[in-house]
Structure formats: structure tokens, C-alpha cells
mmCIF file of C-alpha atoms and ligand atoms in Angstrom:
data_model
loop_
_atom_site.group_PDB
_atom_site.id
_atom_site.type_symbol
_atom_site.label_atom_id
_atom_site.label_comp_id
_atom_site.label_asym_id
_atom_site.label_seq_id
_atom_site.Cartn_x
_atom_site.Cartn_y
_atom_site.Cartn_z
ATOM 1 C CA MET A 128 88.444 27.560 -43.546
ATOM 2 C CA ALA A 129 87.618 24.273 -42.972
ATOM 3 C CA THR A 130 90.693 21.622 -42.855
ATOM 4 C CA ALA A 131 90.551 17.817 -43.149
ATOM 5 C CA ALA A 132 92.896 15.625 -42.705
ATOM 6 C CA ILE A 133 93.591 12.329 -44.565
ATOM 7 C CA ILE A 134 95.615 9.244 -42.853
ATOM 8 C CA VAL A 135 96.288 6.676 -45.866
ATOM 9 C CA ALA A 136 96.160 3.662 -43.546
ATOM 10 C CA ALA A 137 95.607 0.771 -46.317
ATOM 11 C CA GLY A 138 98.716 -0.424 -47.573
ATOM 12 C CA ARG A 139 100.378 -3.568 -46.302
ATOM 13 C CA GLY A 140 103.746 -2.851 -44.809
ATOM 14 C CA THR A 141 105.530 -5.515 -46.484
ATOM 15 C CA ARG A 142 108.864 -3.878 -45.928
ATOM 16 C CA ALA A 143 107.901 -4.315 -41.979
ATOM 17 C CA GLY A 144 107.594 -7.918 -41.597
ATOM 18 C CA GLY A 145 105.765 -8.952 -38.610
ATOM 19 C CA GLY A 146 102.395 -10.127 -40.058
ATOM 20 C CA LEU A 147 100.183 -7.551 -39.094
ATOM 21 C CA PRO A 148 100.312 -4.230 -41.730
ATOM 22 C CA LYS A 149 103.025 -1.234 -39.404
ATOM 23 C CA GLN A 150 100.246 0.714 -38.904
ATOM 24 C CA PHE A 151 98.200 -1.690 -36.623
ATOM 25 C CA ARG A 152 101.182 -3.186 -34.890
ATOM 26 C CA PRO A 153 101.696 -1.896 -31.349
ATOM 27 C CA LEU A 154 104.538 1.270 -30.496
ATOM 28 C CA ALA A 155 104.882 2.637 -26.985
ATOM 29 C CA GLY A 156 101.880 1.376 -25.901
ATOM 30 C CA ARG A 157 99.412 2.246 -28.905
ATOM 31 C CA ARG A 158 98.583 1.463 -31.558
ATOM 32 C CA VAL A 159 100.243 3.236 -34.576
ATOM 33 C CA ILE A 160 97.749 3.957 -36.269
ATOM 34 C CA ASP A 161 96.468 5.649 -32.690
ATOM 35 C CA TRP A 162 98.916 7.740 -32.184
ATOM 36 C CA THR A 163 98.889 8.938 -35.579
ATOM 37 C CA LEU A 164 95.197 9.948 -35.746
ATOM 38 C CA ASP A 165 95.493 11.983 -32.049
ATOM 39 C CA ALA A 166 98.660 13.491 -33.939
ATOM 40 C CA PHE A 167 95.067 15.379 -35.550
ATOM 41 C CA ALA A 168 93.464 15.519 -33.456
ATOM 42 C CA ASN A 169 92.686 19.259 -33.864
ATOM 43 C CA VAL A 170 91.219 18.783 -37.625
ATOM 44 C CA ASP A 171 87.925 19.739 -38.427
ATOM 45 C CA HIS A 172 87.700 16.262 -40.226
ATOM 46 C CA ARG A 173 89.307 13.102 -40.105
ATOM 47 C CA VAL A 174 89.638 10.371 -43.323
ATOM 48 C CA LEU A 175 90.847 7.277 -42.686
ATOM 49 C CA VAL A 176 91.738 4.988 -45.722
ATOM 50 C CA LEU A 177 91.974 1.401 -45.084
ATOM 51 C CA ALA A 178 92.632 -1.617 -47.064
ATOM 52 C CA SER A 179 88.927 -3.513 -47.796
ATOM 53 C CA GLU A 180 90.091 -6.604 -45.901
ATOM 54 C CA ASP A 181 91.463 -5.217 -42.841
ATOM 55 C CA HIS A 182 87.558 -5.894 -40.861
ATOM 56 C CA ASP A 183 88.516 -5.446 -37.917
ATOM 57 C CA ALA A 184 90.075 -2.499 -38.368
ATOM 58 C CA TRP A 185 86.381 -1.182 -40.285
ATOM 59 C CA GLN A 186 84.796 -2.450 -37.021
ATOM 60 C CA ILE A 187 87.354 -0.966 -34.702
ATOM 61 C CA PHE A 188 87.260 2.436 -36.242
ATOM 62 C CA GLY A 189 83.056 2.172 -37.942
ATOM 63 C CA LYS A 190 81.953 3.307 -33.859
ATOM 64 C CA THR A 191 84.727 6.714 -33.883
ATOM 65 C CA GLY A 192 83.643 9.737 -35.528
ATOM 66 C CA LEU A 193 86.092 9.356 -38.723
ATOM 67 C CA ILE A 194 85.174 8.885 -42.089
ATOM 68 C CA LEU A 195 86.376 5.791 -43.467
ATOM 69 C CA ALA A 196 86.930 5.142 -46.774
ATOM 70 C CA PRO A 197 88.537 2.060 -48.333
ATOM 71 C CA GLY A 198 92.304 1.892 -50.155
ATOM 72 C CA GLY A 199 93.382 1.678 -53.372
ATOM 73 C CA ALA A 200 95.404 -0.379 -55.839
ATOM 74 C CA ASP A 201 98.722 2.039 -55.026
ATOM 75 C CA ARG A 202 98.976 4.962 -51.970
ATOM 76 C CA ALA A 203 97.831 7.845 -55.092
ATOM 77 C CA GLY A 204 94.932 5.418 -55.201
ATOM 78 C CA SER A 205 94.237 5.175 -51.181
ATOM 79 C CA VAL A 206 94.370 8.930 -51.836
ATOM 80 C CA ARG A 207 92.198 9.325 -54.235
ATOM 81 C CA ASN A 208 89.413 7.312 -52.619
ATOM 82 C CA GLY A 209 90.234 9.739 -49.379
ATOM 83 C CA LEU A 210 89.706 12.264 -51.668
ATOM 84 C CA ASP A 211 86.335 11.445 -52.700
ATOM 85 C CA ALA A 212 85.164 10.921 -49.273
ATOM 86 C CA LEU A 213 85.497 14.329 -48.139
ATOM 87 C CA ALA A 214 83.404 15.086 -51.701
ATOM 88 C CA ALA A 215 80.207 16.151 -49.529
ATOM 89 C CA VAL A 216 82.415 17.892 -46.890
ATOM 90 C CA ALA A 217 84.320 19.936 -49.672
ATOM 91 C CA PRO A 218 86.955 21.346 -47.019
ATOM 92 C CA GLY A 219 88.735 25.024 -47.939
ATOM 93 C CA LYS A 220 92.203 22.499 -46.921
ATOM 94 C CA VAL A 221 93.528 19.683 -46.452
ATOM 95 C CA LEU A 222 96.416 17.546 -45.241
ATOM 96 C CA ILE A 223 97.438 13.891 -46.730
ATOM 97 C CA HIS A 224 99.261 11.993 -44.393
ATOM 98 C CA ASP A 225 101.342 8.189 -44.504
ATOM 99 C CA ALA A 226 99.521 6.627 -41.169
ATOM 100 C CA ALA A 227 103.226 4.701 -40.471
ATOM 101 C CA ARG A 228 104.167 8.096 -39.571
ATOM 102 C CA PRO A 229 103.527 8.133 -35.425
ATOM 103 C CA CYS A 230 105.048 10.444 -34.251
ATOM 104 C CA VAL A 231 104.966 13.637 -36.415
ATOM 105 C CA SER A 232 104.676 17.391 -34.177
ATOM 106 C CA GLN A 233 102.402 19.444 -33.990
ATOM 107 C CA GLU A 234 104.532 21.808 -35.200
ATOM 108 C CA VAL A 235 104.895 20.167 -38.831
ATOM 109 C CA ILE A 236 101.259 20.232 -38.986
ATOM 110 C CA ALA A 237 100.539 23.773 -38.220
ATOM 111 C CA SER A 238 103.486 25.144 -40.775
ATOM 112 C CA VAL A 239 101.572 23.166 -43.599
ATOM 113 C CA ILE A 240 98.284 24.248 -42.171
ATOM 114 C CA ASP A 241 99.609 27.857 -41.909
ATOM 115 C CA ALA A 242 101.698 28.031 -45.662
ATOM 116 C CA LEU A 243 98.543 26.826 -47.457
ATOM 117 C CA ASP A 244 97.155 30.615 -46.897
ATOM 118 C CA HIS A 245 99.753 31.987 -49.204
ATOM 119 C CA HIS A 246 100.746 28.170 -51.416
ATOM 120 C CA ASP A 247 98.711 26.136 -53.618
ATOM 121 C CA GLY A 248 100.103 23.066 -51.778
ATOM 122 C CA ALA A 249 102.353 22.681 -48.630
ATOM 123 C CA ALA A 250 104.745 20.049 -47.524
ATOM 124 C CA PRO A 251 107.556 19.480 -45.400
ATOM 125 C CA GLY A 252 110.689 18.114 -46.276
ATOM 126 C CA LEU A 253 114.457 17.727 -44.841
ATOM 127 C CA PRO A 254 117.556 18.861 -46.671
ATOM 128 C CA VAL A 255 120.044 16.109 -47.891
ATOM 129 C CA THR A 256 123.067 16.761 -44.930
ATOM 130 C CA ASP A 257 124.461 13.176 -46.478
ATOM 131 C CA ALA A 258 126.722 13.478 -49.573
ATOM 132 C CA LEU A 259 125.038 10.985 -51.686
ATOM 133 C CA TRP A 260 126.268 8.524 -54.157
ATOM 134 C CA THR A 261 125.324 6.302 -56.883
ATOM 135 C CA GLY A 262 126.160 3.096 -56.501
ATOM 136 C CA THR A 263 125.930 -0.348 -58.445
ATOM 137 C CA LYS A 264 126.070 -4.242 -57.171
ATOM 138 C CA GLY A 265 127.838 -2.778 -54.004
ATOM 139 C CA LEU A 266 129.948 -0.234 -56.058
ATOM 140 C CA VAL A 267 130.179 3.105 -55.682
ATOM 141 C CA THR A 268 129.672 4.748 -59.297
ATOM 142 C CA GLY A 269 129.328 7.846 -58.834
ATOM 143 C CA THR A 270 128.813 10.831 -56.444
ATOM 144 C CA ARG A 271 125.823 13.436 -56.708
ATOM 145 C CA ASP A 272 125.832 17.115 -55.710
ATOM 146 C CA ARG A 273 123.087 17.314 -52.466
ATOM 147 C CA SER A 274 122.464 21.053 -52.464
ATOM 148 C CA GLY A 275 119.005 21.981 -52.995
ATOM 149 C CA LEU A 276 117.538 18.057 -52.610
ATOM 150 C CA TYR A 277 114.827 17.106 -49.877
ATOM 151 C CA ALA A 278 113.911 14.634 -48.414
ATOM 152 C CA ALA A 279 110.211 14.331 -48.675
ATOM 153 C CA GLN A 280 107.305 13.678 -45.306
ATOM 154 C CA THR A 281 103.567 14.475 -44.641
ATOM 155 C CA PRO A 282 101.666 15.812 -43.836
ATOM 156 C CA GLN A 283 101.595 17.304 -47.424
ATOM 157 C CA GLY A 284 98.485 20.104 -47.497
ATOM 158 C CA PHE A 285 97.075 21.997 -50.454
ATOM 159 C CA ARG A 286 93.873 23.616 -51.316
ATOM 160 C CA TYR A 287 91.219 20.553 -51.308
ATOM 161 C CA ASP A 288 89.430 21.874 -54.545
ATOM 162 C CA ALA A 289 92.556 22.315 -56.412
ATOM 163 C CA LEU A 290 94.759 18.464 -55.189
ATOM 164 C CA TYR A 291 90.958 16.900 -56.152
ATOM 165 C CA ALA A 292 91.453 18.122 -60.047
ATOM 166 C CA ALA A 293 94.693 17.423 -60.202
ATOM 167 C CA HIS A 294 94.236 13.396 -58.732
ATOM 168 C CA LYS A 295 91.510 13.242 -61.111
ATOM 169 C CA SER A 296 93.173 14.311 -64.229
ATOM 170 C CA HIS A 297 96.857 12.437 -63.236
ATOM 171 C CA PRO A 298 98.059 9.737 -65.145
ATOM 172 C CA GLY A 299 99.142 7.769 -62.211
ATOM 173 C CA GLY A 300 102.765 6.895 -61.760
ATOM 174 C CA ALA A 301 103.209 9.424 -59.047
ATOM 175 C CA ALA A 302 105.651 9.699 -56.333
ATOM 176 C CA ASP A 303 103.192 11.632 -53.864
ATOM 177 C CA ASP A 304 100.330 14.425 -53.792
ATOM 178 C CA VAL A 305 103.173 17.125 -53.954
ATOM 179 C CA GLN A 306 104.174 15.051 -57.519
ATOM 180 C CA VAL A 307 100.604 15.019 -58.633
ATOM 181 C CA ALA A 308 99.453 19.060 -57.611
ATOM 182 C CA ARG A 309 103.159 20.218 -59.070
ATOM 183 C CA ASP A 310 101.969 18.346 -62.544
ATOM 184 C CA ALA A 311 99.093 20.133 -62.350
ATOM 185 C CA GLY A 312 100.334 23.422 -62.459
ATOM 186 C CA LEU A 313 100.168 24.234 -58.367
ATOM 187 C CA ASP A 314 103.115 25.652 -56.545
ATOM 188 C CA VAL A 315 103.932 23.946 -53.539
ATOM 189 C CA ALA A 316 106.259 25.257 -50.349
ATOM 190 C CA ILE A 317 107.986 23.600 -48.688
ATOM 191 C CA VAL A 318 107.738 23.649 -45.288
ATOM 192 C CA PRO A 319 110.979 22.549 -42.063
ATOM 193 C CA GLY A 320 109.891 18.868 -41.526
ATOM 194 C CA HIS A 321 111.970 17.061 -39.048
ATOM 195 C CA ALA A 322 114.373 14.234 -38.032
ATOM 196 C CA ASP A 323 111.275 12.652 -35.278
ATOM 197 C CA ASN A 324 109.226 12.718 -38.379
ATOM 198 C CA LEU A 325 110.349 9.148 -39.610
ATOM 199 C CA LYS A 326 107.981 6.552 -41.864
ATOM 200 C CA ILE A 327 108.144 3.371 -40.293
ATOM 201 C CA THR A 328 109.330 1.153 -43.019
ATOM 202 C CA THR A 329 111.543 -1.174 -41.899
ATOM 203 C CA PRO A 330 111.566 -3.329 -38.312
ATOM 204 C CA GLU A 331 114.313 -1.748 -36.957
ATOM 205 C CA ASP A 332 112.146 1.784 -37.508
ATOM 206 C CA PHE A 333 109.746 0.269 -34.531
ATOM 207 C CA ALA A 334 112.590 0.934 -31.834
ATOM 208 C CA ARG A 335 113.632 4.164 -33.160
ATOM 209 C CA ALA A 336 109.727 5.607 -33.451
ATOM 210 C CA GLU A 337 109.448 4.593 -29.972
ATOM 211 C CA HIS A 338 112.322 5.902 -28.341
ATOM 212 C CA ILE A 339 110.664 9.255 -30.027
ATOM 213 C CA LEU A 340 107.055 9.222 -28.446
ATOM 214 C CA ARG A 341 108.293 7.744 -25.021
ATOM 215 C CA GLY A 342 110.929 10.715 -25.406
ATOM 216 C CA GLN A 343 113.704 10.943 -22.767
ATOM 217 C CA MET A 344 111.246 10.174 -19.421
ATOM 218 C CA ASP A 345 112.924 8.038 -16.436
ATOM 219 C CA ILE A 346 110.236 6.596 -14.968
ATOM 220 C CA ARG A 347 110.791 5.221 -11.598
ATOM 221 C CA LEU A 348 109.279 3.274 -8.669
ATOM 222 C CA GLY A 349 110.753 2.275 -5.653
ATOM 223 C CA ASN A 350 109.345 -0.070 -2.970
ATOM 224 C CA GLY A 351 110.085 0.877 0.935
ATOM 225 C CA PHE A 352 109.066 -1.834 3.519
ATOM 226 C CA ASP A 353 109.202 -1.432 7.514
ATOM 227 C CA VAL A 354 108.470 -2.818 11.097
ATOM 228 C CA HIS A 355 108.408 -1.859 14.566
ATOM 229 C CA ARG A 356 108.118 -3.708 17.270
ATOM 230 C CA PHE A 357 105.036 -2.476 20.093
ATOM 231 C CA GLY A 358 106.627 -1.242 23.616
ATOM 232 C CA GLU A 359 105.781 1.020 26.015
ATOM 233 C CA GLY A 360 102.993 3.887 25.308
ATOM 234 C CA ASP A 361 100.041 5.476 24.931
ATOM 235 C CA HIS A 362 100.109 6.430 21.203
ATOM 236 C CA VAL A 363 102.229 5.548 18.177
ATOM 237 C CA THR A 364 102.721 8.130 15.642
ATOM 238 C CA LEU A 365 102.101 6.369 12.212
ATOM 239 C CA CYS A 366 102.768 9.148 8.399
ATOM 240 C CA GLY A 367 103.412 12.092 10.288
ATOM 241 C CA VAL A 368 100.203 11.820 12.886
ATOM 242 C CA ALA A 369 99.799 10.943 17.023
ATOM 243 C CA VAL A 370 97.171 7.961 17.185
ATOM 244 C CA PRO A 371 96.301 7.541 20.690
ATOM 245 C CA ASN A 372 96.940 3.499 21.506
ATOM 246 C CA GLY A 373 97.032 1.361 24.612
ATOM 247 C CA ARG A 374 101.274 0.742 23.182
ATOM 248 C CA GLY A 375 103.690 2.742 21.823
ATOM 249 C CA LEU A 376 105.918 1.721 19.166
ATOM 250 C CA GLN A 377 109.570 0.834 19.828
ATOM 251 C CA GLY A 378 112.382 2.584 17.564
ATOM 252 C CA HIS A 379 115.674 4.759 17.527
ATOM 253 C CA SER A 380 113.319 7.277 16.387
ATOM 254 C CA ASP A 381 109.740 8.299 16.895
ATOM 255 C CA ALA A 382 109.184 4.715 15.001
ATOM 256 C CA ASP A 383 107.197 6.019 12.339
ATOM 257 C CA VAL A 384 106.361 3.019 10.539
ATOM 258 C CA GLY A 385 104.436 4.344 8.158
ATOM 259 C CA MET A 386 106.981 7.155 7.168
ATOM 260 C CA HIS A 387 110.045 5.175 7.289
ATOM 261 C CA ALA A 388 108.263 2.792 4.367
ATOM 262 C CA VAL A 389 107.489 5.748 2.422
ATOM 263 C CA THR A 390 110.697 7.707 3.131
ATOM 264 C CA ASP A 391 112.803 3.485 1.634
ATOM 265 C CA ALA A 392 110.468 3.917 -1.533
ATOM 266 C CA ILE A 393 112.158 6.852 -2.495
ATOM 267 C CA PHE A 394 115.527 5.686 -1.855
ATOM 268 C CA GLY A 395 114.375 2.810 -3.495
ATOM 269 C CA ALA A 396 113.302 4.777 -6.605
ATOM 270 C CA LEU A 397 117.199 6.435 -6.494
ATOM 271 C CA ALA A 398 118.959 3.133 -6.119
ATOM 272 C CA ASP A 399 120.777 5.282 -3.098
ATOM 273 C CA GLY A 400 120.627 2.634 -0.121
ATOM 274 C CA ASP A 401 117.812 2.942 2.221
ATOM 275 C CA ILE A 402 117.199 4.751 5.737
ATOM 276 C CA GLY A 403 119.719 2.969 7.579
ATOM 277 C CA GLN A 404 122.225 4.195 5.643
ATOM 278 C CA HIS A 405 121.552 7.449 4.996
ATOM 279 C CA PHE A 406 120.872 8.247 9.264
ATOM 280 C CA PRO A 407 122.666 5.319 11.275
ATOM 281 C CA PRO A 408 120.828 3.573 14.085
ATOM 282 C CA SER A 409 124.144 3.833 16.050
ATOM 283 C CA ASP A 410 124.121 7.639 15.372
ATOM 284 C CA PRO A 411 123.145 9.512 18.406
ATOM 285 C CA GLN A 412 122.125 12.630 16.918
ATOM 286 C CA TRP A 413 119.186 10.678 15.535
ATOM 287 C CA LYS A 414 117.920 8.822 19.022
ATOM 288 C CA GLY A 415 114.222 9.931 18.942
ATOM 289 C CA ALA A 416 114.509 12.029 15.775
ATOM 290 C CA GLU A 417 111.612 13.320 14.156
ATOM 291 C CA SER A 418 111.068 11.059 10.933
ATOM 292 C CA HIS A 419 109.664 13.985 8.819
ATOM 293 C CA ILE A 420 113.618 14.489 9.314
ATOM 294 C CA PHE A 421 114.156 11.451 6.819
ATOM 295 C CA LEU A 422 111.529 11.610 4.968
ATOM 296 C CA ARG A 423 112.454 15.562 3.875
ATOM 297 C CA HIS A 424 115.771 14.359 3.312
ATOM 298 C CA ALA A 425 114.884 11.857 0.714
ATOM 299 C CA VAL A 426 113.111 14.526 -1.060
ATOM 300 C CA SER A 427 115.320 16.425 -1.567
ATOM 301 C CA LEU A 428 117.513 14.439 -2.499
ATOM 302 C CA ALA A 429 115.020 13.232 -5.451
ATOM 303 C CA GLY A 430 114.873 16.918 -6.567
ATOM 304 C CA GLU A 431 118.387 17.696 -6.105
ATOM 305 C CA ARG A 432 118.621 14.824 -8.673
ATOM 306 C CA GLY A 433 116.109 15.865 -11.539
ATOM 307 C CA TYR A 434 113.261 14.118 -10.109
ATOM 308 C CA ARG A 435 110.191 14.893 -9.417
ATOM 309 C CA ILE A 436 107.526 12.686 -6.827
ATOM 310 C CA THR A 437 104.175 12.168 -8.552
ATOM 311 C CA HIS A 438 102.779 9.473 -5.940
ATOM 312 C CA VAL A 439 103.494 8.077 -2.997
ATOM 313 C CA ASP A 440 100.746 4.781 -1.637
ATOM 314 C CA VAL A 441 101.717 3.191 1.737
ATOM 315 C CA THR A 442 99.801 0.690 3.216
ATOM 316 C CA MET A 443 99.808 -0.052 7.406
ATOM 317 C CA ILE A 444 99.297 -3.842 8.324
ATOM 318 C CA CYS A 445 98.080 -3.543 11.568
ATOM 319 C CA GLU A 446 94.825 -4.707 14.121
ATOM 320 C CA ARG A 447 94.756 -2.286 16.015
ATOM 321 C CA PRO A 448 94.792 0.958 16.050
ATOM 322 C CA LYS A 449 92.459 2.015 13.605
ATOM 323 C CA ILE A 450 94.029 3.855 10.549
ATOM 324 C CA GLY A 451 90.877 4.830 8.458
ATOM 325 C CA PRO A 452 89.585 7.399 10.924
ATOM 326 C CA HIS A 453 93.394 8.430 10.754
ATOM 327 C CA ALA A 454 93.551 7.941 7.055
ATOM 328 C CA GLN A 455 92.815 11.891 5.484
ATOM 329 C CA ALA A 456 95.146 13.856 8.709
ATOM 330 C CA MET A 457 97.913 11.242 7.866
ATOM 331 C CA ARG A 458 96.981 12.014 4.406
ATOM 332 C CA ALA A 459 97.771 15.909 4.633
ATOM 333 C CA ALA A 460 100.659 15.627 6.929
ATOM 334 C CA MET A 461 102.936 13.391 3.725
ATOM 335 C CA ALA A 462 101.805 15.802 1.497
ATOM 336 C CA GLU A 463 101.988 18.562 3.445
ATOM 337 C CA ILE A 464 106.166 17.389 4.277
ATOM 338 C CA MET A 465 106.150 16.213 0.661
ATOM 339 C CA GLY A 466 105.535 19.661 -0.842
ATOM 340 C CA LEU A 467 102.521 17.470 -2.800
ATOM 341 C CA GLU A 468 99.194 17.849 -3.663
ATOM 342 C CA LEU A 469 96.713 15.285 -1.372
ATOM 343 C CA GLY A 470 95.235 13.397 -4.848
ATOM 344 C CA GLN A 471 98.991 11.982 -4.522
ATOM 345 C CA VAL A 472 99.408 11.078 -1.392
ATOM 346 C CA SER A 473 97.905 7.470 -0.525
ATOM 347 C CA VAL A 474 97.498 6.161 2.654
ATOM 348 C CA LYS A 475 95.628 2.965 3.892
ATOM 349 C CA ALA A 476 95.622 0.003 5.690
ATOM 350 C CA THR A 477 94.493 -3.483 6.231
ATOM 351 C CA THR A 478 94.587 -6.434 9.194
ATOM 352 C CA SER A 479 96.280 -9.584 8.440
ATOM 353 C CA GLU A 480 93.480 -11.361 9.389
ATOM 354 C CA ARG A 481 94.866 -12.093 13.054
ATOM 355 C CA LEU A 482 98.034 -13.705 11.016
ATOM 356 C CA GLY A 483 101.381 -13.356 12.176
ATOM 357 C CA PHE A 484 103.028 -10.724 14.073
ATOM 358 C CA THR A 485 100.782 -8.227 13.071
ATOM 359 C CA GLY A 486 97.895 -10.126 13.507
ATOM 360 C CA ARG A 487 99.146 -10.956 17.237
ATOM 361 C CA GLU A 488 99.713 -7.463 17.387
ATOM 362 C CA GLU A 489 103.195 -7.719 17.990
ATOM 363 C CA GLY A 490 104.149 -4.217 15.845
ATOM 364 C CA ILE A 491 103.080 -3.363 12.977
ATOM 365 C CA ALA A 492 104.388 -3.508 9.642
ATOM 366 C CA ALA A 493 104.027 -0.824 6.715
ATOM 367 C CA ILE A 494 105.115 -1.430 2.429
ATOM 368 C CA ALA A 495 105.023 1.604 0.153
ATOM 369 C CA THR A 496 105.638 2.592 -3.062
ATOM 370 C CA ALA A 497 107.128 5.871 -4.560
ATOM 371 C CA THR A 498 106.702 6.957 -8.082
ATOM 372 C CA LEU A 499 109.433 9.420 -9.224
ATOM 373 C CA VAL A 500 109.715 11.496 -12.810
ATOM 374 C CA LYS A 501 112.475 12.641 -14.489
ATOM 375 C CA PRO A 502 111.074 14.667 -17.657
HETATM 376 N N1 LIG B 181 99.616 3.082 -48.552
HETATM 377 C C1 LIG B 181 97.713 3.051 -48.635
HETATM 378 N N2 LIG B 181 97.661 2.570 -49.452
HETATM 379 C C2 LIG B 181 98.309 1.497 -50.734
HETATM 380 C C3 LIG B 181 99.117 1.861 -50.388
HETATM 381 C C4 LIG B 181 99.934 2.402 -49.183
HETATM 382 O O1 LIG B 181 96.706 3.897 -47.909
HETATM 383 N N3 LIG B 181 98.236 0.980 -51.470
HETATM 384 C C5 LIG B 181 99.742 4.131 -46.847
HETATM 385 C C6 LIG B 181 100.550 3.392 -46.123
HETATM 386 O O2 LIG B 181 99.273 2.384 -45.592
HETATM 387 C C7 LIG B 181 101.343 4.056 -45.823
HETATM 388 C C8 LIG B 181 101.664 5.473 -46.526
HETATM 389 O O3 LIG B 181 100.564 5.058 -47.262
HETATM 390 O O4 LIG B 181 100.453 4.368 -44.252
HETATM 391 C C9 LIG B 181 103.182 5.408 -46.946
HETATM 392 O O5 LIG B 181 103.284 3.878 -47.841
HETATM 393 P P1 LIG B 181 104.585 2.570 -47.463
HETATM 394 O O6 LIG B 181 104.958 3.264 -46.069
HETATM 395 O O7 LIG B 181 104.746 2.562 -48.532
HETATM 396 O O8 LIG B 181 103.751 1.672 -46.828
HETATM 397 P P2 LIG B 181 103.516 0.321 -47.233
HETATM 398 O O9 LIG B 181 103.263 0.128 -48.516
HETATM 399 O O10 LIG B 181 102.178 -0.290 -45.966
HETATM 400 O O11 LIG B 181 104.374 -0.458 -46.833
HETATM 401 P P3 LIG B 181 105.497 -1.488 -48.155
HETATM 402 O O12 LIG B 181 105.548 -0.535 -49.108
HETATM 403 O O13 LIG B 181 106.989 -2.003 -46.739
HETATM 404 O O14 LIG B 181 104.763 -2.298 -48.044
HETATM 405 MG MG1 LIG B 182 103.815 1.016 -50.258
#
């Protein structure tokens, strides 16, 4: 049985303020409406109801595979127009959803659709948990029993034919589609709603919705920078690879300037000092140490703190040696040490156009970033 979703987005959002109607305002990197439409990406047909005056929105969404319908004088009118637009499609089930509820979960949508196998209608409700008062002029005038009371959410789902007929014969003034359906004698099941499925109504609701959509994810970028001076030697070690060179790099350890920059980028993302604090040059045990020891330590510290390294990028700045021929081996070596895929490790290089200490070939500099994510 085909399922369609009607997203009503023709309101003016007067209570939310802020110029543009709330459904077109930015939220967690996109527009509110983009989140809402995406939540219904898996239904067979999607209808978007837009106010006739929202010319830009008609332009933008006209280019997508959505069915567009014009808004009505009130929400019920907008729903009615959405139902009209589906007449040719005649889906078995239809879901009516507020564009202003971008945080709806797949679980809530699925439970509404499933309940329609046994009922004419189904909608998410949240049992009221706060005590309820009546009040006038800032004074409490009474209390109400909250038992059996629910806060109504959307999507509200129905058999399409039954809801369409109910809307056609309804005199108007219904609070929502559940009331329209019930007035026509349809049975409507309550499925569990979710507190996160808020309807953006006031300006404060944007921050709450943003928090829900971005989740608790902690994404960090750290940077690292290192320089080593040229000295005696016949090779340099860069990002774990020994590269033949007329001179070597001087340093307390193996002077792997690229790996040190990456290591410092990880410490930076963790806000936990730098390589010199973790492995003091004054400590003889680190003399001549291979730099993978430092990098492995930083990686395991990130893991202990619950972070996953998702990407590192390092740029070496030198005239010589040429890095290009060794870049793949360097990526592979670093990926192996950090337990990452090759596609998560970037190694590149640039000259400094013969300017400065790197241009005069006095040493090599490296700059790195690391991305760490805690879900
Ligand atoms: N809606 C609609 N057509 C209308 C009125 C409302 O499509 N004539 C939609 C809104 O775009 C919103 C949903 O119905 O997605 C719920 O309505 P509400 O939260 O009241 O939104 P607005 O009417 O836009 O806001 P306000 O009442 O603050 O002006
Ligand atoms: Mg309104």
C-alpha cells in the first residue's frame, strides 16, 4: 500500500518572529524545511504545501521531485489542498506533518504508518506529565486532572480516502486532522510520541531543535606545527618513511617533522599540551626515539577519552627532498600507526618559493590538522 506525506509549510510563523517564515530559516546548517522533508525521504510520494506568496520556495522546490500544492487560509485549508494534489495518486495511507517539526524520528514515523494497518488513523501523543492549572490574569484559578491527557504531535496518519472524505464534509474550525477524522467517525490510535519531536513555535525553540539535530556529538579540530634543522646525514625520516637525502634532520628524536606535527595536532584537539610536555627533550629515554612512539601515545590517549580520529592532514614545507614520490608510502605508514584507512590520511607538500629558512634549505617545516569525533 503506497504511503504519501503532506508537509504543510504555508504558515507565516508569526510567533517565531525573525523575518522569514520559520520553515525557511536556518537550522543546524540547513533550512528547517530541508530537515523535515528529509525525514520523509522514504515515503512513496511527498507533497509540499507552500503559500502562493513564497515565490522563492516555489522556484527552489519546483526543481525537486516533490508535488507542490498552494496553502489555504488556515492549516486545515492547506491540508485540504495537499489532499487534492494527491487525488490522481490515490495513496493507501497519508501522513500529515508540520514543516515546523524538523526533529521527527524515523521511529515515530514508522509507528504511525504501522498502526494504520489496524486503524483508520494514528497519531503520536505524549502523555501530559506536568500538573495542569487554569488561570486568569496571572493567578491560578483551578487545577485539572491530567490523567488521560496527551499532547498531540504530527505526523498524523490516515487512510487517504477516509481522511479526504472527512475533510470535504467538515464544517471547519478543527484543531488538527485527528479532530477532522474523529468528527467523521474514524478511529484514531495514539502511538508513542517523542519529546524531541517539538514544533518550532517561538524563537527559543530554534536553539532546542538545533541541539537535538546536532546531537551531543563533540567534533574537534587540532593543529600542529613543527620545524627541524638540516644537519649531517644521508636521509630524512618523514611521516615514518626514510627518504634518501644529501643531509639529515637534527633533533632529539628521529626528527620526523611531519609525524611530530600530526602528533601535536592530536594533542591540540584533546587540549592536552604538546609533544614536548608528554615526551620532554630533557628526558634521555626519548633520545633518538622513533616518532611512531609519540604518535601511538597520542592516538591511544584520544581513544581513552572516547574520541575517534576521523582524519589527519599534513603539509610539509621544503624545497628538498621531493615529497610527491613518497607521499603514498607516507600515508600508508601513518594510517597503519593510527589504525586509519588510507582515505583518512592526507600527506602533501609545498615549497616556499625559495623564501625564508625552508627556501634557503636550512630545515623542513610541517603543519598538520587532526579531526577527532566523540559521538
Ligand atoms: N500551516 C500551513 N498553512 C496555514 C497555517 C499553517 O501550512 N495556513 C502550517 C505551518 O507552516 C506549520 C504547521 O502548519 O508548519 C503548524 O502551524 P503553526 O505552528 O501554527 O505555524 P504558523 O502558522 O506558521 O505559525 P504562527 O501560528 O506562529 O503564525
Ligand atoms: Mg499558526
